[in-house]
Amino acid sequence: MKLIHRNFDKNNSGSVKLVPEESEDMWHAYNLVAEGDHLRASTVRKVNMESATGSTSAQKVNTTLTIQVESVDFDSQACVLRVKGRNVQENPYVKMGAYHTIDLELNRAFTLGKHEWDSVAQDRLDLACDPSQRADLAAIVMQEGLAHICLVTSSMTLVRARIENTIPRKKRGSCTQHDKAMNKFYEQVVQGLVRHINFNVVKAVLVASPGFVKEQFCHYMFQMATTSEDKETRALLEHRPKFVMVHSSSGHKQALREALSDPAVASRLADTKAAGEVKALDAFYNMLQNEPARAFYGINHTERANEAQAIETLLISDSLFRSRDLQTRRRYVKLVDSVRENCGDVKIFSSLHISGERRTMMTQRAIFPVPVAELSQLSGIAAILRFPMPDLEEEEAQETSSDDDNT
């Protein structure tokens, strides 16, 4: 998603102008546009035109409308977002208050205004507009004296840093100058890696090179992390399992294609955001079976657990944030904010998996459809707790018992 401009006031009221550039962006737009928002975009309207002789004929005209949103429908097959609402700005072709449906499509700009951009909406906006937030995969493509540090999303490869140094040739009987230059080069690559890679998002880091450069670099990197006093550099040791060494013909960006076709890489790409959500749901069901006092679902029990700061992982469907009732949406947003403030992990599940051909070299990428249907059966919200809450479990049993008595 391309962000043209963003204008928020101190109360988080304001508007953004966006251009969806890929199919996934339309899904983000669907989650951003809500009832009551103001949407401005170009559209086509059929109007009755009167000629000089007094006869009338229906014609289609291109115009720009601003509507107050009343309903939103997403067609995932056509990749079109249909937004219906009433016109709220003067227009020569459409009366004030008249209904109109705007079709949002790829590569067509639109402006979205909200009375309040809450934390969930802002997170969604950041996720849509910052490719680094979606990059599950990082890569270092290198050779002696040249390295490219890249982020790989589902649709593009972004070069975050290019490191190029002159490396002296090895001399007969002495490799001192060559080794010094290589160590300096490796150090710069490590610094670039720490600066540009968010290991909270990235699930795998490819280190690709011809020969033994990748092995030598990884050995140097982890030795440096062991002795370094820098906290971020030392953290590389925690992420050691994420590094995968693969062969490439050179250190140029184009060689990344070879690395991505390696079968070992394809298997590692399974550990993406969607796969992480599947694991979280599996963990919830295991907890529900083995330690039921640490697993609850439903908004009331989840809120009670949050009051005790007991939530370790919150599982919530994004469909809950599309509620027509503003107070209901705010209730869920408040819960998400509170869990994060208490250092809990929040997993927002996508209620629709967008399929379709990706314009990317990443044909090996494994896409996991998240079982949101299962989460929806649990009212769309569930929580894994840090510690047991047997009192809450007893309340749940009593409520179930009373429901059975009433029936």
Short mmCIF file of C-alpha atoms in Angstrom, two decimals:
data_model
loop_
_atom_site.label_atom_id
_atom_site.label_comp_id
_atom_site.label_asym_id
_atom_site.label_seq_id
_atom_site.Cartn_x
_atom_site.Cartn_y
_atom_site.Cartn_z
CA MET A 1 0.00 0.00 0.00
CA LYS A 2 1.38 3.38 -0.99
CA LEU A 3 0.77 6.20 1.51
CA ILE A 4 0.34 9.55 -0.27
CA HIS A 5 -0.35 11.67 2.81
CA ARG A 6 -1.37 11.24 6.42
CA ASN A 7 -3.00 13.98 8.49
CA PHE A 8 -4.02 13.23 12.09
CA ASP A 9 -4.71 15.73 14.85
CA LYS A 10 -3.86 15.28 18.56
CA ASN A 11 -7.13 13.38 19.10
CA ASN A 12 -6.21 10.87 16.35
CA SER A 13 -8.91 12.26 14.08
CA GLY A 14 -7.98 12.80 10.46
CA SER A 15 -7.50 11.25 7.05
CA VAL A 16 -5.05 9.32 4.91
CA LYS A 17 -4.69 9.08 1.15
CA LEU A 18 -3.73 5.60 -0.04
CA VAL A 19 -3.09 3.70 -3.25
CA PRO A 20 -3.55 -0.11 -3.11
CA GLU A 21 -0.77 -1.71 -5.17
CA GLU A 22 -1.35 -5.44 -4.69
CA SER A 23 -4.19 -7.82 -3.85
CA GLU A 24 -3.24 -7.99 -0.17
CA ASP A 25 -3.67 -4.21 0.06
CA MET A 26 -7.37 -4.58 -0.78
CA TRP A 27 -7.77 -6.83 2.24
CA HIS A 28 -6.07 -4.19 4.41
CA ALA A 29 -8.42 -1.56 2.96
CA TYR A 30 -11.41 -3.79 3.84
CA ASN A 31 -10.20 -3.85 7.44
CA LEU A 32 -9.60 -0.08 7.50
CA VAL A 33 -12.88 1.19 6.02
CA ALA A 34 -15.63 1.15 8.66
CA GLU A 35 -19.22 2.35 8.95
CA GLY A 36 -19.35 6.09 9.65
CA ASP A 37 -16.02 6.83 7.94
CA HIS A 38 -15.75 9.37 5.10
CA LEU A 39 -14.42 7.93 1.83
CA ARG A 40 -13.38 10.11 -1.12
CA ALA A 41 -12.53 8.56 -4.49
CA SER A 42 -13.12 8.85 -8.21
CA THR A 43 -16.15 6.96 -9.47
CA VAL A 44 -18.59 6.61 -12.35
CA ARG A 45 -22.19 7.86 -12.02
CA LYS A 46 -25.06 7.47 -14.45
CA VAL A 47 -26.88 10.81 -14.72
CA ASN A 48 -29.71 12.18 -16.84
CA MET A 49 -28.41 14.93 -19.13
CA GLU A 50 -30.75 17.42 -20.79
CA SER A 51 -29.94 18.60 -24.31
CA ALA A 52 -30.61 22.03 -25.79
CA THR A 53 -33.83 20.72 -27.33
CA GLY A 54 -35.13 19.57 -23.96
CA SER A 55 -34.68 15.84 -24.50
CA THR A 56 -32.98 13.80 -21.79
CA SER A 57 -30.54 10.93 -22.06
CA ALA A 58 -28.68 8.81 -19.53
CA GLN A 59 -24.92 9.20 -19.60
CA LYS A 60 -22.06 7.92 -17.49
CA VAL A 61 -19.78 10.62 -16.11
CA ASN A 62 -16.53 10.42 -14.16
CA THR A 63 -16.63 12.36 -10.92
CA THR A 64 -15.10 12.43 -7.45
CA LEU A 65 -17.43 11.80 -4.51
CA THR A 66 -17.14 11.85 -0.75
CA ILE A 67 -19.52 9.45 0.96
CA GLN A 68 -20.27 8.54 4.55
CA VAL A 69 -19.81 4.79 4.68
CA GLU A 70 -22.82 2.62 5.50
CA SER A 71 -21.71 -0.81 4.24
CA VAL A 72 -18.57 -2.46 2.88
CA ASP A 73 -18.40 -5.58 0.70
CA PHE A 74 -15.17 -7.27 -0.38
CA ASP A 75 -15.04 -9.41 -3.52
CA SER A 76 -11.84 -11.44 -3.09
CA GLN A 77 -12.09 -13.00 -6.55
CA ALA A 78 -12.35 -9.71 -8.43
CA CYS A 79 -10.16 -7.97 -5.82
CA VAL A 80 -12.66 -5.10 -5.56
CA LEU A 81 -13.98 -3.31 -2.48
CA ARG A 82 -17.53 -1.99 -2.86
CA VAL A 83 -18.36 0.79 -0.42
CA LYS A 84 -21.92 2.10 -0.17
CA GLY A 85 -22.94 5.34 1.50
CA ARG A 86 -24.54 8.78 1.21
CA ASN A 87 -22.92 11.73 -0.54
CA VAL A 88 -21.78 14.34 2.00
CA GLN A 89 -20.15 16.95 -0.27
CA GLU A 90 -21.59 19.19 -2.98
CA ASN A 91 -21.28 17.66 -6.43
CA PRO A 92 -22.69 18.78 -9.79
CA TYR A 93 -23.98 15.28 -10.60
CA VAL A 94 -24.99 13.81 -7.23
CA LYS A 95 -27.32 15.43 -4.70
CA MET A 96 -26.40 15.73 -1.03
CA GLY A 97 -27.61 12.65 0.83
CA ALA A 98 -28.02 10.56 -2.32
CA TYR A 99 -26.77 6.97 -2.17
CA HIS A 100 -23.80 5.84 -4.21
CA THR A 101 -21.50 2.80 -4.29
CA ILE A 102 -17.80 3.41 -4.88
CA ASP A 103 -15.66 0.56 -6.21
CA LEU A 104 -12.11 0.66 -4.85
CA GLU A 105 -9.65 -1.10 -7.14
CA LEU A 106 -5.93 -1.66 -7.44
CA ASN A 107 -3.80 1.39 -8.34
CA ARG A 108 -6.67 3.84 -7.76
CA ALA A 109 -6.16 6.38 -4.99
CA PHE A 110 -8.71 6.99 -2.26
CA THR A 111 -8.89 9.17 0.84
CA LEU A 112 -10.22 7.74 4.09
CA GLY A 113 -11.26 9.94 7.01
CA LYS A 114 -12.10 8.77 10.53
CA HIS A 115 -13.31 10.56 13.65
CA GLU A 116 -10.85 8.40 15.58
CA TRP A 117 -7.94 6.30 14.32
CA ASP A 118 -7.67 3.85 17.21
CA SER A 119 -4.62 1.68 17.90
CA VAL A 120 -5.89 -1.30 15.88
CA ALA A 121 -6.62 0.87 12.83
CA GLN A 122 -3.19 2.55 13.10
CA ASP A 123 -1.46 -0.83 13.42
CA ARG A 124 -3.30 -2.03 10.32
CA LEU A 125 -2.26 1.14 8.46
CA ASP A 126 1.39 0.68 9.47
CA LEU A 127 1.27 -2.97 8.46
CA ALA A 128 -0.19 -2.11 5.06
CA CYS A 129 2.22 0.75 4.30
CA ASP A 130 5.48 -0.56 5.74
CA PRO A 131 6.71 -3.60 3.79
CA SER A 132 9.28 -4.40 6.49
CA GLN A 133 6.39 -5.20 8.87
CA ARG A 134 5.29 -8.00 6.54
CA ALA A 135 8.73 -9.41 5.67
CA ASP A 136 8.92 -12.87 7.23
CA LEU A 137 12.21 -13.50 5.45
CA ALA A 138 15.53 -11.67 5.43
CA ALA A 139 18.52 -12.51 3.27
CA ILE A 140 22.22 -11.69 3.10
CA VAL A 141 23.61 -12.35 -0.36
CA MET A 142 27.38 -12.01 -0.26
CA GLN A 143 30.76 -12.68 -1.76
CA GLU A 144 34.21 -11.42 -0.79
CA GLY A 145 33.88 -7.62 -0.44
CA LEU A 146 30.20 -7.37 -1.51
CA ALA A 147 26.98 -7.98 0.44
CA HIS A 148 23.31 -7.13 0.02
CA ILE A 149 21.01 -7.19 3.05
CA CYS A 150 17.45 -7.77 1.83
CA LEU A 151 13.92 -8.09 3.18
CA VAL A 152 11.65 -10.41 1.23
CA THR A 153 7.87 -9.92 1.38
CA SER A 154 5.23 -11.93 -0.44
CA SER A 155 5.48 -9.58 -3.42
CA MET A 156 8.83 -7.82 -3.46
CA THR A 157 12.46 -7.86 -2.43
CA LEU A 158 13.76 -4.74 -0.67
CA VAL A 159 17.49 -4.01 -0.47
CA ARG A 160 18.02 -2.45 2.95
CA ALA A 161 21.81 -2.14 2.76
CA ARG A 162 24.65 -2.64 0.28
CA ILE A 163 28.12 -3.12 1.72
CA GLU A 164 31.09 -3.02 -0.63
CA ASN A 165 34.75 -3.08 0.41
CA THR A 166 38.01 -3.61 -1.44
CA ILE A 167 39.60 -6.88 -0.34
CA PRO A 168 43.35 -7.35 -1.02
CA ARG A 169 44.34 -10.60 -2.65
CA LYS A 170 46.04 -13.28 -0.62
CA LYS A 171 49.82 -13.18 -0.95
CA ARG A 172 52.04 -16.19 -0.93
CA GLY A 173 53.11 -16.85 2.65
CA SER A 174 50.96 -14.06 4.15
CA CYS A 175 47.18 -13.58 4.41
CA THR A 176 47.25 -10.87 7.07
CA GLN A 177 45.95 -7.96 4.95
CA HIS A 178 43.30 -10.14 3.32
CA ASP A 179 42.03 -11.49 6.67
CA LYS A 180 41.98 -8.01 8.24
CA ALA A 181 39.93 -6.63 5.35
CA MET A 182 37.53 -9.59 5.47
CA ASN A 183 37.00 -9.19 9.23
CA LYS A 184 36.26 -5.50 8.76
CA PHE A 185 33.85 -6.39 5.95
CA TYR A 186 32.10 -9.01 8.10
CA GLU A 187 31.77 -6.53 10.97
CA GLN A 188 30.05 -4.01 8.70
CA VAL A 189 27.64 -6.69 7.49
CA VAL A 190 26.79 -7.63 11.09
CA GLN A 191 26.16 -3.97 11.94
CA GLY A 192 23.90 -3.63 8.90
CA LEU A 193 22.03 -6.80 9.88
CA VAL A 194 21.38 -5.51 13.41
CA ARG A 195 20.30 -2.10 12.11
CA HIS A 196 17.91 -3.23 9.38
CA ILE A 197 16.41 -6.56 10.45
CA ASN A 198 13.53 -6.77 12.94
CA PHE A 199 13.93 -10.25 14.42
CA ASN A 200 10.52 -9.99 16.11
CA VAL A 201 9.01 -10.17 12.60
CA VAL A 202 11.58 -12.12 10.59
CA LYS A 203 11.28 -15.90 10.92
CA ALA A 204 14.31 -16.92 8.83
CA VAL A 205 17.53 -15.29 7.59
CA LEU A 206 19.20 -16.70 4.49
CA VAL A 207 22.96 -16.36 4.23
CA ALA A 208 23.87 -17.06 0.62
CA SER A 209 27.29 -17.01 -1.01
CA PRO A 210 29.63 -18.88 -3.31
CA GLY A 211 32.34 -21.00 -1.69
CA PHE A 212 32.87 -20.85 2.08
CA VAL A 213 32.15 -17.14 2.58
CA LYS A 214 28.79 -17.84 4.27
CA GLU A 215 30.33 -20.29 6.78
CA GLN A 216 33.16 -17.89 7.58
CA PHE A 217 30.74 -14.99 8.02
CA CYS A 218 28.40 -16.93 10.33
CA HIS A 219 31.36 -18.08 12.44
CA TYR A 220 32.60 -14.47 12.72
CA MET A 221 29.09 -13.12 13.48
CA PHE A 222 28.38 -15.49 16.38
CA GLN A 223 31.89 -15.03 17.78
CA MET A 224 31.31 -11.26 17.66
CA ALA A 225 27.91 -11.67 19.34
CA THR A 226 29.49 -13.73 22.13
CA THR A 227 32.07 -11.06 23.01
CA SER A 228 30.05 -7.93 22.22
CA GLU A 229 28.70 -5.66 24.96
CA ASP A 230 26.01 -4.32 22.63
CA LYS A 231 22.62 -5.73 23.62
CA GLU A 232 21.26 -5.98 20.06
CA THR A 233 24.40 -7.70 18.79
CA ARG A 234 24.35 -10.20 21.64
CA ALA A 235 20.71 -10.94 20.81
CA LEU A 236 21.90 -12.56 17.58
CA LEU A 237 22.77 -15.63 19.66
CA GLU A 238 19.08 -16.05 20.58
CA HIS A 239 18.15 -16.00 16.89
CA ARG A 240 20.86 -18.41 15.78
CA PRO A 241 18.31 -21.11 14.75
CA LYS A 242 16.78 -18.66 12.25
CA PHE A 243 19.93 -18.52 10.10
CA VAL A 244 20.04 -20.81 7.06
CA MET A 245 23.18 -21.11 4.90
CA VAL A 246 22.59 -21.74 1.19
CA HIS A 247 24.65 -21.57 -1.98
CA SER A 248 24.50 -18.72 -4.49
CA SER A 249 26.66 -17.96 -7.49
CA SER A 250 27.53 -14.40 -6.37
CA GLY A 251 26.84 -11.65 -3.85
CA HIS A 252 24.57 -9.68 -6.19
CA LYS A 253 20.86 -9.28 -5.48
CA GLN A 254 19.90 -11.32 -8.55
CA ALA A 255 21.56 -14.40 -6.99
CA LEU A 256 18.81 -14.43 -4.35
CA ARG A 257 16.60 -16.26 -6.85
CA GLU A 258 18.91 -19.28 -6.66
CA ALA A 259 18.84 -19.25 -2.86
CA LEU A 260 15.05 -19.13 -2.72
CA SER A 261 14.76 -22.18 -4.98
CA ASP A 262 16.73 -24.30 -2.50
CA PRO A 263 14.43 -27.01 -0.98
CA ALA A 264 15.83 -26.33 2.51
CA VAL A 265 14.69 -22.71 2.22
CA ALA A 266 11.18 -23.69 1.15
CA SER A 267 10.73 -25.79 4.29
CA ARG A 268 11.92 -22.95 6.51
CA LEU A 269 9.49 -20.50 4.91
CA ALA A 270 6.64 -22.47 6.47
CA ASP A 271 7.32 -20.62 9.73
CA THR A 272 5.52 -17.44 8.68
CA LYS A 273 3.04 -15.20 10.47
CA ALA A 274 0.10 -17.37 9.43
CA ALA A 275 1.84 -20.52 10.61
CA GLY A 276 2.54 -18.77 13.93
CA GLU A 277 -1.19 -18.11 14.31
CA VAL A 278 -1.96 -21.76 13.63
CA LYS A 279 0.53 -22.74 16.33
CA ALA A 280 -1.07 -20.29 18.77
CA LEU A 281 -4.52 -21.82 18.17
CA ASP A 282 -3.11 -25.34 18.58
CA ALA A 283 -1.48 -24.22 21.84
CA PHE A 284 -4.85 -22.91 23.04
CA TYR A 285 -6.61 -26.21 22.31
CA ASN A 286 -3.83 -28.18 24.02
CA MET A 287 -4.09 -25.92 27.04
CA LEU A 288 -7.88 -26.25 27.06
CA GLN A 289 -7.51 -30.02 27.13
CA ASN A 290 -4.63 -30.34 29.61
CA GLU A 291 -4.93 -27.21 31.82
CA PRO A 292 -8.46 -25.83 31.34
CA ALA A 293 -7.96 -23.27 34.12
CA ARG A 294 -5.43 -21.51 31.83
CA ALA A 295 -7.54 -21.38 28.67
CA PHE A 296 -10.73 -19.33 28.26
CA TYR A 297 -12.82 -17.94 25.42
CA GLY A 298 -15.62 -15.41 25.09
CA ILE A 299 -15.39 -11.69 25.75
CA ASN A 300 -16.61 -11.76 29.37
CA HIS A 301 -14.17 -14.39 30.63
CA THR A 302 -11.34 -12.88 28.61
CA GLU A 303 -11.95 -9.44 30.11
CA ARG A 304 -12.03 -10.94 33.62
CA ALA A 305 -8.71 -12.65 32.98
CA ASN A 306 -7.26 -9.40 31.66
CA GLU A 307 -8.31 -7.53 34.82
CA ALA A 308 -6.03 -9.92 36.70
CA GLN A 309 -3.24 -9.26 34.14
CA ALA A 310 -3.28 -13.00 33.48
CA ILE A 311 -3.35 -13.07 29.66
CA GLU A 312 -0.18 -14.40 28.08
CA THR A 313 -1.57 -14.75 24.53
CA LEU A 314 -4.77 -13.18 23.18
CA LEU A 315 -6.30 -14.72 20.05
CA ILE A 316 -8.82 -12.46 18.33
CA SER A 317 -10.49 -12.42 14.92
CA ASP A 318 -10.22 -9.21 12.90
CA SER A 319 -13.93 -9.53 12.07
CA LEU A 320 -14.69 -8.28 15.60
CA PHE A 321 -13.12 -4.91 14.73
CA ARG A 322 -15.57 -4.50 11.85
CA SER A 323 -18.56 -4.35 14.20
CA ARG A 324 -21.22 -1.83 13.17
CA ASP A 325 -21.55 -0.81 16.81
CA LEU A 326 -18.80 1.70 17.67
CA GLN A 327 -18.93 0.88 21.39
CA THR A 328 -18.42 -2.83 20.65
CA ARG A 329 -15.39 -2.08 18.49
CA ARG A 330 -13.95 0.18 21.20
CA ARG A 331 -14.44 -2.59 23.73
CA TYR A 332 -12.26 -4.98 21.71
CA VAL A 333 -9.66 -2.29 20.95
CA LYS A 334 -9.44 -1.44 24.65
CA LEU A 335 -8.88 -5.12 25.45
CA VAL A 336 -6.09 -5.44 22.85
CA ASP A 337 -4.37 -2.28 24.15
CA SER A 338 -4.60 -3.48 27.74
CA VAL A 339 -3.14 -6.92 26.96
CA ARG A 340 -0.21 -5.30 25.14
CA GLU A 341 0.38 -2.88 28.05
CA ASN A 342 0.58 -5.91 30.34
CA CYS A 343 3.27 -7.45 28.06
CA GLY A 344 0.90 -10.02 26.56
CA ASP A 345 1.13 -11.28 22.98
CA VAL A 346 -1.79 -10.42 20.67
CA LYS A 347 -2.55 -12.57 17.63
CA ILE A 348 -5.06 -10.92 15.28
CA PHE A 349 -6.41 -13.63 12.98
CA SER A 350 -7.39 -12.80 9.41
CA SER A 351 -10.95 -13.91 8.71
CA LEU A 352 -10.28 -14.36 4.99
CA HIS A 353 -7.22 -15.80 3.33
CA ILE A 354 -6.56 -14.02 0.04
CA SER A 355 -5.62 -16.47 -2.69
CA GLY A 356 -4.33 -15.62 -6.11
CA GLU A 357 -1.19 -15.57 -8.13
CA ARG A 358 1.65 -13.59 -6.53
CA ARG A 359 3.81 -11.43 -8.74
CA THR A 360 6.98 -12.68 -7.13
CA MET A 361 9.85 -15.08 -7.41
CA MET A 362 8.74 -16.70 -4.14
CA THR A 363 6.86 -19.59 -5.69
CA GLN A 364 8.17 -21.83 -2.94
CA ARG A 365 6.50 -19.81 -0.19
CA ALA A 366 4.11 -21.85 1.94
CA ILE A 367 0.84 -20.08 2.70
CA PHE A 368 -1.15 -21.43 5.65
CA PRO A 369 -4.89 -20.63 5.72
CA VAL A 370 -5.51 -19.76 9.35
CA PRO A 371 -8.41 -21.74 10.86
CA VAL A 372 -10.44 -18.68 11.80
CA ALA A 373 -13.63 -20.72 11.48
CA GLU A 374 -12.49 -22.59 14.59
CA LEU A 375 -11.79 -19.32 16.39
CA SER A 376 -15.18 -17.95 15.31
CA GLN A 377 -16.83 -20.96 16.95
CA LEU A 378 -15.20 -19.74 20.17
CA SER A 379 -16.95 -16.34 19.71
CA GLY A 380 -13.91 -14.98 17.86
CA ILE A 381 -11.83 -14.40 20.99
CA ALA A 382 -9.78 -16.65 23.25
CA ALA A 383 -6.88 -16.38 25.68
CA ILE A 384 -4.03 -18.46 27.06
CA LEU A 385 -3.27 -17.40 30.64
CA ARG A 386 0.03 -17.02 32.47
CA PHE A 387 -1.35 -18.78 35.53
CA PRO A 388 -4.47 -20.83 36.35
CA MET A 389 -7.69 -19.07 37.35
CA PRO A 390 -9.87 -21.87 38.82
CA ASP A 391 -12.47 -19.37 40.08
CA LEU A 392 -13.09 -18.26 36.51
CA GLU A 393 -13.38 -21.90 35.47
CA GLU A 394 -15.99 -22.52 38.19
CA GLU A 395 -17.99 -19.47 37.04
CA GLU A 396 -17.95 -20.85 33.49
CA ALA A 397 -19.20 -24.24 34.74
CA GLN A 398 -21.98 -22.57 36.75
CA GLU A 399 -23.08 -20.50 33.74
CA THR A 400 -23.18 -23.62 31.58
CA SER A 401 -25.19 -25.44 34.25
CA SER A 402 -27.71 -22.62 34.55
CA ASP A 403 -28.09 -22.49 30.77
CA ASP A 404 -28.84 -26.23 30.74
CA ASP A 405 -31.44 -25.79 33.53
CA ASN A 406 -33.17 -23.02 31.58
CA THR A 407 -33.45 -25.25 28.54
#
